[in-house]
PDB file of C-alpha atoms in Angstrom:
ATOM      1  CA  MET A  23       0.000   0.000   0.000  1.00  0.00           C
ATOM      2  CA  SER A  24       1.623   3.256  -1.171  1.00  0.00           C
ATOM      3  CA  LEU A  25      -0.745   5.735   0.432  1.00  0.00           C
ATOM      4  CA  ASP A  26       0.497   9.006   1.891  1.00  0.00           C
ATOM      5  CA  LEU A  27      -0.565   8.489   5.504  1.00  0.00           C
ATOM      6  CA  SER A  28       0.480  10.534   8.514  1.00  0.00           C
ATOM      7  CA  VAL A  29      -0.707  11.388  12.012  1.00  0.00           C
ATOM      8  CA  ASP A  30      -0.449  14.600  14.013  1.00  0.00           C
ATOM      9  CA  ARG A  31       0.424  13.831  17.618  1.00  0.00           C
ATOM     10  CA  SER A  32      -0.184  17.442  18.666  1.00  0.00           C
ATOM     11  CA  SER A  33      -3.821  17.229  17.527  1.00  0.00           C
ATOM     12  CA  PRO A  34      -6.593  16.559  20.073  1.00  0.00           C
ATOM     13  CA  VAL A  35      -8.119  14.136  17.538  1.00  0.00           C
ATOM     14  CA  PRO A  36      -7.363  10.525  18.606  1.00  0.00           C
ATOM     15  CA  LEU A  37      -4.626   8.896  16.542  1.00  0.00           C
ATOM     16  CA  TYR A  38      -6.784   5.921  15.577  1.00  0.00           C
ATOM     17  CA  PHE A  39      -9.469   8.295  14.271  1.00  0.00           C
ATOM     18  CA  GLN A  40      -6.940  10.286  12.227  1.00  0.00           C
ATOM     19  CA  LEU A  41      -5.813   7.060  10.583  1.00  0.00           C
ATOM     20  CA  SER A  42      -9.315   5.711  10.012  1.00  0.00           C
ATOM     21  CA  GLN A  43     -10.391   9.014   8.399  1.00  0.00           C
ATOM     22  CA  GLN A  44      -7.438   8.925   5.990  1.00  0.00           C
ATOM     23  CA  LEU A  45      -8.126   5.328   5.050  1.00  0.00           C
ATOM     24  CA  GLU A  46     -11.834   6.063   4.581  1.00  0.00           C
ATOM     25  CA  ALA A  47     -10.984   9.026   2.341  1.00  0.00           C
ATOM     26  CA  ALA A  48      -8.680   6.795   0.266  1.00  0.00           C
ATOM     27  CA  ILE A  49     -11.545   4.333  -0.201  1.00  0.00           C
ATOM     28  CA  GLU A  50     -14.030   7.098  -1.053  1.00  0.00           C
ATOM     29  CA  HIS A  51     -11.691   8.691  -3.620  1.00  0.00           C
ATOM     30  CA  GLY A  52     -10.716   5.382  -5.240  1.00  0.00           C
ATOM     31  CA  SER A  53      -7.088   5.263  -4.080  1.00  0.00           C
ATOM     32  CA  LEU A  54      -8.033   2.030  -2.347  1.00  0.00           C
ATOM     33  CA  THR A  55     -10.308   0.143  -4.725  1.00  0.00           C
ATOM     34  CA  PRO A  56     -12.643  -2.764  -3.850  1.00  0.00           C
ATOM     35  CA  GLY A  57     -10.585  -5.925  -3.494  1.00  0.00           C
ATOM     36  CA  SER A  58      -7.399  -4.097  -2.466  1.00  0.00           C
ATOM     37  CA  LEU A  59      -5.467  -5.522   0.481  1.00  0.00           C
ATOM     38  CA  LEU A  60      -4.790  -3.036   3.232  1.00  0.00           C
ATOM     39  CA  GLY A  61      -1.525  -4.579   4.346  1.00  0.00           C
ATOM     40  CA  ASN A  62      -0.134  -5.928   7.572  1.00  0.00           C
ATOM     41  CA  GLU A  63      -1.128  -4.174  10.815  1.00  0.00           C
ATOM     42  CA  ILE A  64       2.385  -4.541  12.216  1.00  0.00           C
ATOM     43  CA  ASP A  65       3.976  -2.953   9.117  1.00  0.00           C
ATOM     44  CA  LEU A  66       1.440  -0.127   9.117  1.00  0.00           C
ATOM     45  CA  ALA A  67       2.013   0.533  12.826  1.00  0.00           C
ATOM     46  CA  ALA A  68       5.791   0.605  12.345  1.00  0.00           C
ATOM     47  CA  ARG A  69       5.514   2.888   9.316  1.00  0.00           C
ATOM     48  CA  LEU A  70       3.436   5.474  11.225  1.00  0.00           C
ATOM     49  CA  GLY A  71       5.079   5.014  14.604  1.00  0.00           C
ATOM     50  CA  LEU A  72       1.818   3.866  16.157  1.00  0.00           C
ATOM     51  CA  SER A  73       1.010   1.057  18.522  1.00  0.00           C
ATOM     52  CA  ARG A  74      -0.558  -2.030  17.037  1.00  0.00           C
ATOM     53  CA  PRO A  75      -3.789  -1.629  19.132  1.00  0.00           C
ATOM     54  CA  THR A  76      -4.185   1.906  17.728  1.00  0.00           C
ATOM     55  CA  VAL A  77      -3.926   0.634  14.145  1.00  0.00           C
ATOM     56  CA  ARG A  78      -6.250  -2.266  14.947  1.00  0.00           C
ATOM     57  CA  GLN A  79      -8.835   0.160  16.381  1.00  0.00           C
ATOM     58  CA  ALA A  80      -8.669   2.316  13.232  1.00  0.00           C
ATOM     59  CA  ILE A  81      -9.148  -0.699  10.991  1.00  0.00           C
ATOM     60  CA  GLN A  82     -11.940  -2.122  13.145  1.00  0.00           C
ATOM     61  CA  SER A  83     -13.880   1.155  12.891  1.00  0.00           C
ATOM     62  CA  LEU A  84     -13.889   0.743   9.088  1.00  0.00           C
ATOM     63  CA  VAL A  85     -14.807  -2.932   9.391  1.00  0.00           C
ATOM     64  CA  ASP A  86     -17.777  -1.839  11.516  1.00  0.00           C
ATOM     65  CA  LYS A  87     -18.778   0.640   8.781  1.00  0.00           C
ATOM     66  CA  GLY A  88     -18.659  -2.129   6.189  1.00  0.00           C
ATOM     67  CA  LEU A  89     -15.780  -0.588   4.228  1.00  0.00           C
ATOM     68  CA  LEU A  90     -13.230  -3.272   5.131  1.00  0.00           C
ATOM     69  CA  VAL A  91     -13.494  -6.988   5.805  1.00  0.00           C
ATOM     70  CA  ARG A  92     -11.058  -9.353   7.518  1.00  0.00           C
ATOM     71  CA  ARG A  93     -10.640 -12.584   5.540  1.00  0.00           C
ATOM     72  CA  ARG A  94      -8.850 -15.550   7.073  1.00  0.00           C
ATOM     73  CA  GLY A  95      -5.759 -16.405   5.067  1.00  0.00           C
ATOM     74  CA  VAL A  96      -6.127 -13.265   2.935  1.00  0.00           C
ATOM     75  CA  GLY A  97      -5.891 -10.269   5.252  1.00  0.00           C
ATOM     76  CA  THR A  98      -7.814  -7.028   5.532  1.00  0.00           C
ATOM     77  CA  GLN A  99      -9.519  -6.205   2.255  1.00  0.00           C
ATOM     78  CA  VAL A 100     -11.417  -3.211   0.915  1.00  0.00           C
ATOM     79  CA  VAL A 101     -15.032  -4.143   0.245  1.00  0.00           C
ATOM     80  CA  HIS A 102     -16.535  -0.945  -1.151  1.00  0.00           C
ATOM     81  CA  SER A 103     -17.089   2.708  -0.494  1.00  0.00           C
ATOM     82  CA  GLN A 104     -20.361   3.920   0.932  1.00  0.00           C
ATOM     83  CA  VAL A 105     -22.622   5.576  -1.601  1.00  0.00           C
ATOM     84  CA  LYS A 106     -23.482   9.096  -0.435  1.00  0.00           C
ATOM     85  CA  ARG A 107     -26.613  10.037  -2.304  1.00  0.00           C
ATOM     86  CA  PRO A 108     -27.442  13.714  -2.786  1.00  0.00           C
ATOM     87  CA  LEU A 109     -31.023  14.702  -2.110  1.00  0.00           C
ATOM     88  CA  GLU A 110     -32.076  15.385  -5.664  1.00  0.00           C
ATOM     89  CA  LEU A 111     -34.385  13.733  -8.164  1.00  0.00           C
ATOM     90  CA  SER A 112     -32.058  10.965  -9.319  1.00  0.00           C
ATOM     91  CA  SER A 113     -32.265   7.194  -9.394  1.00  0.00           C
ATOM     92  CA  LEU A 114     -30.201   4.836  -7.279  1.00  0.00           C
ATOM     93  CA  TYR A 115     -28.953   3.162 -10.465  1.00  0.00           C
ATOM     94  CA  ASP A 116     -27.544   6.459 -11.770  1.00  0.00           C
ATOM     95  CA  ASP A 117     -26.025   7.313  -8.383  1.00  0.00           C
ATOM     96  CA  LEU A 118     -24.303   3.933  -8.185  1.00  0.00           C
ATOM     97  CA  GLU A 119     -22.909   4.272 -11.692  1.00  0.00           C
ATOM     98  CA  ALA A 120     -21.641   7.768 -10.896  1.00  0.00           C
ATOM     99  CA  ALA A 121     -19.893   6.375  -7.805  1.00  0.00           C
ATOM    100  CA  GLY A 122     -18.240   3.593  -9.854  1.00  0.00           C
ATOM    101  CA  GLN A 123     -20.158   0.905  -7.960  1.00  0.00           C
ATOM    102  CA  ARG A 124     -21.131  -1.392 -10.902  1.00  0.00           C
ATOM    103  CA  PRO A 125     -24.886  -1.652 -10.188  1.00  0.00           C
ATOM    104  CA  ALA A 126     -26.875  -4.801 -10.888  1.00  0.00           C
ATOM    105  CA  THR A 127     -30.566  -5.542 -10.415  1.00  0.00           C
ATOM    106  CA  THR A 128     -32.624  -8.629  -9.671  1.00  0.00           C
ATOM    107  CA  VAL A 129     -36.352  -8.261 -10.330  1.00  0.00           C
ATOM    108  CA  LEU A 130     -38.312 -10.142  -7.667  1.00  0.00           C
ATOM    109  CA  VAL A 131     -41.837  -9.102  -8.663  1.00  0.00           C
ATOM    110  CA  ASN A 132     -43.210  -7.491 -11.834  1.00  0.00           C
ATOM    111  CA  ALA A 133     -46.977  -7.735 -11.725  1.00  0.00           C
ATOM    112  CA  VAL A 134     -50.269  -5.881 -12.040  1.00  0.00           C
ATOM    113  CA  ILE A 135     -52.157  -5.711  -8.730  1.00  0.00           C
ATOM    114  CA  PRO A 136     -55.113  -3.790  -7.229  1.00  0.00           C
ATOM    115  CA  ALA A 137     -53.979  -0.505  -5.667  1.00  0.00           C
ATOM    116  CA  SER A 138     -54.092  -0.310  -1.882  1.00  0.00           C
ATOM    117  CA  ALA A 139     -55.495   2.829  -0.291  1.00  0.00           C
ATOM    118  CA  GLU A 140     -51.983   4.152   0.321  1.00  0.00           C
ATOM    119  CA  VAL A 141     -50.773   3.477  -3.222  1.00  0.00           C
ATOM    120  CA  ALA A 142     -53.968   4.866  -4.720  1.00  0.00           C
ATOM    121  CA  GLY A 143     -53.621   8.052  -2.683  1.00  0.00           C
ATOM    122  CA  ALA A 144     -49.991   8.514  -3.741  1.00  0.00           C
ATOM    123  CA  LEU A 145     -50.657   7.922  -7.436  1.00  0.00           C
ATOM    124  CA  GLY A 146     -53.993   9.703  -7.586  1.00  0.00           C
ATOM    125  CA  VAL A 147     -55.937   6.666  -8.831  1.00  0.00           C
ATOM    126  CA  ALA A 148     -59.006   4.888  -7.491  1.00  0.00           C
ATOM    127  CA  GLU A 149     -58.457   2.370  -4.688  1.00  0.00           C
ATOM    128  CA  GLY A 150     -58.586  -1.146  -6.115  1.00  0.00           C
ATOM    129  CA  SER A 151     -57.726  -0.035  -9.654  1.00  0.00           C
ATOM    130  CA  ASP A 152     -54.895  -1.868 -11.426  1.00  0.00           C
ATOM    131  CA  VAL A 153     -51.339  -0.598 -10.941  1.00  0.00           C
ATOM    132  CA  HIS A 154     -47.904  -2.026 -11.690  1.00  0.00           C
ATOM    133  CA  ARG A 155     -45.931  -3.337  -8.700  1.00  0.00           C
ATOM    134  CA  VAL A 156     -42.211  -3.852  -9.172  1.00  0.00           C
ATOM    135  CA  GLU A 157     -39.946  -5.274  -6.455  1.00  0.00           C
ATOM    136  CA  ARG A 158     -36.218  -5.207  -7.115  1.00  0.00           C
ATOM    137  CA  LEU A 159     -33.002  -6.004  -5.288  1.00  0.00           C
ATOM    138  CA  ARG A 160     -30.262  -3.540  -6.212  1.00  0.00           C
ATOM    139  CA  LEU A 161     -26.682  -4.768  -5.844  1.00  0.00           C
ATOM    140  CA  ALA A 162     -23.270  -3.125  -6.086  1.00  0.00           C
ATOM    141  CA  HIS A 163     -20.093  -5.160  -6.595  1.00  0.00           C
ATOM    142  CA  GLY A 164     -22.253  -8.271  -6.204  1.00  0.00           C
ATOM    143  CA  GLU A 165     -23.512  -7.328  -2.720  1.00  0.00           C
ATOM    144  CA  PRO A 166     -27.120  -6.336  -1.924  1.00  0.00           C
ATOM    145  CA  MET A 167     -27.525  -2.639  -1.181  1.00  0.00           C
ATOM    146  CA  ALA A 168     -31.233  -1.816  -1.409  1.00  0.00           C
ATOM    147  CA  TYR A 169     -34.652  -3.449  -1.616  1.00  0.00           C
ATOM    148  CA  LEU A 170     -36.887  -1.349  -3.867  1.00  0.00           C
ATOM    149  CA  ILE A 171     -40.679  -1.453  -4.165  1.00  0.00           C
ATOM    150  CA  ASN A 172     -42.265   0.779  -6.802  1.00  0.00           C
ATOM    151  CA  HIS A 173     -45.859   1.249  -7.921  1.00  0.00           C
ATOM    152  CA  LEU A 174     -46.731   2.899 -11.235  1.00  0.00           C
ATOM    153  CA  PRO A 175     -50.020   3.759 -12.947  1.00  0.00           C
ATOM    154  CA  LEU A 176     -51.124   1.228 -15.528  1.00  0.00           C
ATOM    155  CA  GLY A 177     -50.435   2.088 -19.157  1.00  0.00           C
ATOM    156  CA  LEU A 178     -47.587   4.477 -18.404  1.00  0.00           C
ATOM    157  CA  LEU A 179     -44.889   2.366 -20.055  1.00  0.00           C
ATOM    158  CA  ASP A 180     -43.992  -1.237 -20.856  1.00  0.00           C
ATOM    159  CA  LEU A 181     -42.275  -2.599 -17.741  1.00  0.00           C
ATOM    160  CA  ASP A 182     -40.199  -5.384 -19.248  1.00  0.00           C
ATOM    161  CA  THR A 183     -38.355  -7.481 -16.648  1.00  0.00           C
ATOM    162  CA  ALA A 184     -35.207  -7.778 -18.760  1.00  0.00           C
ATOM    163  CA  GLN A 185     -35.050  -3.999 -19.178  1.00  0.00           C
ATOM    164  CA  LEU A 186     -35.654  -3.441 -15.462  1.00  0.00           C
ATOM    165  CA  GLU A 187     -32.659  -5.671 -14.737  1.00  0.00           C
ATOM    166  CA  ALA A 188     -30.499  -3.924 -17.334  1.00  0.00           C
ATOM    167  CA  THR A 189     -31.028  -0.312 -16.317  1.00  0.00           C
ATOM    168  CA  GLY A 190     -32.766   2.072 -13.917  1.00  0.00           C
ATOM    169  CA  LEU A 191     -36.483   2.789 -13.710  1.00  0.00           C
ATOM    170  CA  TYR A 192     -36.045   6.533 -14.263  1.00  0.00           C
ATOM    171  CA  ARG A 193     -34.104   5.855 -17.462  1.00  0.00           C
ATOM    172  CA  LEU A 194     -36.991   3.727 -18.711  1.00  0.00           C
ATOM    173  CA  LEU A 195     -39.463   6.469 -17.836  1.00  0.00           C
ATOM    174  CA  ARG A 196     -37.431   9.071 -19.688  1.00  0.00           C
ATOM    175  CA  ALA A 197     -36.969   6.757 -22.670  1.00  0.00           C
ATOM    176  CA  SER A 198     -40.770   6.495 -22.848  1.00  0.00           C
ATOM    177  CA  GLY A 199     -41.023  10.276 -23.246  1.00  0.00           C
ATOM    178  CA  ILE A 200     -41.894  11.066 -19.620  1.00  0.00           C
ATOM    179  CA  THR A 201     -40.269  14.226 -18.263  1.00  0.00           C
ATOM    180  CA  LEU A 202     -39.590  13.868 -14.535  1.00  0.00           C
ATOM    181  CA  HIS A 203     -40.124  17.201 -12.821  1.00  0.00           C
ATOM    182  CA  SER A 204     -40.417  16.944  -9.026  1.00  0.00           C
ATOM    183  CA  ALA A 205     -40.977  14.578  -6.124  1.00  0.00           C
ATOM    184  CA  ARG A 206     -42.325  14.471  -2.584  1.00  0.00           C
ATOM    185  CA  GLN A 207     -40.000  12.424  -0.392  1.00  0.00           C
ATOM    186  CA  SER A 208     -39.567  11.324   3.217  1.00  0.00           C
ATOM    187  CA  ILE A 209     -36.565   9.615   4.812  1.00  0.00           C
ATOM    188  CA  GLY A 210     -36.591   7.457   7.919  1.00  0.00           C
ATOM    189  CA  ALA A 211     -35.179   4.389   9.626  1.00  0.00           C
ATOM    190  CA  ARG A 212     -36.564   1.164  11.087  1.00  0.00           C
ATOM    191  CA  GLY A 213     -35.653  -2.423  11.824  1.00  0.00           C
ATOM    192  CA  ALA A 214     -35.472  -4.946   8.988  1.00  0.00           C
ATOM    193  CA  THR A 215     -38.340  -7.392   8.588  1.00  0.00           C
ATOM    194  CA  ALA A 216     -37.495 -11.075   8.183  1.00  0.00           C
ATOM    195  CA  ALA A 217     -37.985 -10.849   4.405  1.00  0.00           C
ATOM    196  CA  GLU A 218     -35.881  -7.680   4.089  1.00  0.00           C
ATOM    197  CA  ALA A 219     -33.140  -9.142   6.273  1.00  0.00           C
ATOM    198  CA  GLU A 220     -32.908 -12.224   4.084  1.00  0.00           C
ATOM    199  CA  ARG A 221     -32.768 -10.205   0.870  1.00  0.00           C
ATOM    200  CA  LEU A 222     -30.255  -7.658   2.163  1.00  0.00           C
ATOM    201  CA  SER A 223     -28.001 -10.129   4.022  1.00  0.00           C
ATOM    202  CA  GLU A 224     -28.709  -8.443   7.346  1.00  0.00           C
ATOM    203  CA  ALA A 225     -29.990  -9.753  10.664  1.00  0.00           C
ATOM    204  CA  GLU A 226     -33.715  -9.482  11.336  1.00  0.00           C
ATOM    205  CA  GLY A 227     -34.310  -6.204  13.176  1.00  0.00           C
ATOM    206  CA  ALA A 228     -31.077  -4.657  11.889  1.00  0.00           C
ATOM    207  CA  PRO A 229     -31.410  -0.911  11.226  1.00  0.00           C
ATOM    208  CA  LEU A 230     -32.303   0.105   7.684  1.00  0.00           C
ATOM    209  CA  LEU A 231     -32.538   3.510   6.054  1.00  0.00           C
ATOM    210  CA  THR A 232     -35.871   4.077   4.337  1.00  0.00           C
ATOM    211  CA  MET A 233     -37.050   6.415   1.642  1.00  0.00           C
ATOM    212  CA  ARG A 234     -40.584   6.947   0.336  1.00  0.00           C
ATOM    213  CA  ARG A 235     -41.008   9.053  -2.758  1.00  0.00           C
ATOM    214  CA  THR A 236     -43.829  10.075  -5.081  1.00  0.00           C
ATOM    215  CA  THR A 237     -42.493  11.395  -8.384  1.00  0.00           C
ATOM    216  CA  PHE A 238     -44.371  13.745 -10.702  1.00  0.00           C
ATOM    217  CA  ASP A 239     -43.918  14.583 -14.387  1.00  0.00           C
ATOM    218  CA  ASP A 240     -43.994  18.051 -15.921  1.00  0.00           C
ATOM    219  CA  THR A 241     -47.802  17.963 -16.128  1.00  0.00           C
ATOM    220  CA  GLY A 242     -48.134  17.336 -12.377  1.00  0.00           C
ATOM    221  CA  ARG A 243     -49.153  13.697 -12.861  1.00  0.00           C
ATOM    222  CA  ALA A 244     -47.836  11.153 -10.319  1.00  0.00           C
ATOM    223  CA  VAL A 245     -45.770   8.625 -12.303  1.00  0.00           C
ATOM    224  CA  GLU A 246     -44.344   6.427  -9.532  1.00  0.00           C
ATOM    225  CA  PHE A 247     -44.526   5.770  -5.807  1.00  0.00           C
ATOM    226  CA  GLY A 248     -41.403   4.217  -4.313  1.00  0.00           C
ATOM    227  CA  ASP A 249     -40.870   2.557  -0.932  1.00  0.00           C
ATOM    228  CA  HIS A 250     -37.184   1.684  -0.553  1.00  0.00           C
ATOM    229  CA  ALA A 251     -34.989   0.187   2.176  1.00  0.00           C
ATOM    230  CA  TYR A 252     -31.198   0.598   2.239  1.00  0.00           C
ATOM    231  CA  ARG A 253     -28.330  -0.952   4.184  1.00  0.00           C
ATOM    232  CA  PRO A 254     -26.862   1.937   6.225  1.00  0.00           C
ATOM    233  CA  THR A 255     -23.333   0.483   6.044  1.00  0.00           C
ATOM    234  CA  ARG A 256     -23.502   0.914   2.284  1.00  0.00           C
ATOM    235  CA  TYR A 257     -25.579   3.998   1.847  1.00  0.00           C
ATOM    236  CA  SER A 258     -26.287   7.476   3.210  1.00  0.00           C
ATOM    237  CA  PHE A 259     -28.119  10.639   2.185  1.00  0.00           C
ATOM    238  CA  ASP A 260     -26.311  13.975   1.821  1.00  0.00           C
ATOM    239  CA  PHE A 261     -28.101  17.188   2.796  1.00  0.00           C
ATOM    240  CA  GLN A 262     -27.221  20.783   2.043  1.00  0.00           C
ATOM    241  CA  LEU A 263     -28.866  23.102   4.564  1.00  0.00           C
ATOM    242  CA  LEU A 264     -29.355  26.824   4.041  1.00  0.00           C
ATOM    243  CA  VAL A 265     -30.089  29.486   6.631  1.00  0.00           C
ATOM    244  CA  ARG A 266     -33.496  31.022   6.065  1.00  0.00           C
ATOM    245  CA  SER A 267     -33.187  34.785   5.732  1.00  0.00           C
TER     246      SER A 267
END
């Protein structure tokens, strides 16, 4: 590992945290790519003049975040960087591609069902009327990242399973001539259900980030209602906050 690492012993910031922040930045910026080996703890400690427990604590903090993994007989390996998604009207597929995460999709459900009261209210259709329900598992570097449930009005576009697995839903909407204009969105957190835990390779009850979004086209028509769950070790939302004058 030929990274330019250093620690400032005069800083009040703990040494392990200084090291973990530099390693995390190297992963985020691509200096340490998925699959890279971090190197021997003893060598890293000697190189920086740190104790081995300090280096181990720095590495463990990144293991806990899901950025590194310890593999027996292999060593400490970079798994991935966390996707930091800006709060704008973009799709997860596009965000993953922009972050160099090699997105893949498995379609679990692609069916026409009667709209529940909640779905009907979000899409502005009659309760019980037919809507498309699409359930997908989104992966990055072969690992599950998000479980996505979307409902769309019937007749909006042809929701082909092969196309849904090849690209993002918003790209399909745009390719069908739909101009996405705005969305109403809420973000939360809750424990994983048994089904979500199995799909996302998490323990039942593990914390998940959630996002619910209703997207509108340039005529004000609701074109999709999404209910998504994300693994927080792989994903976060970025906010920019402005002071109200």
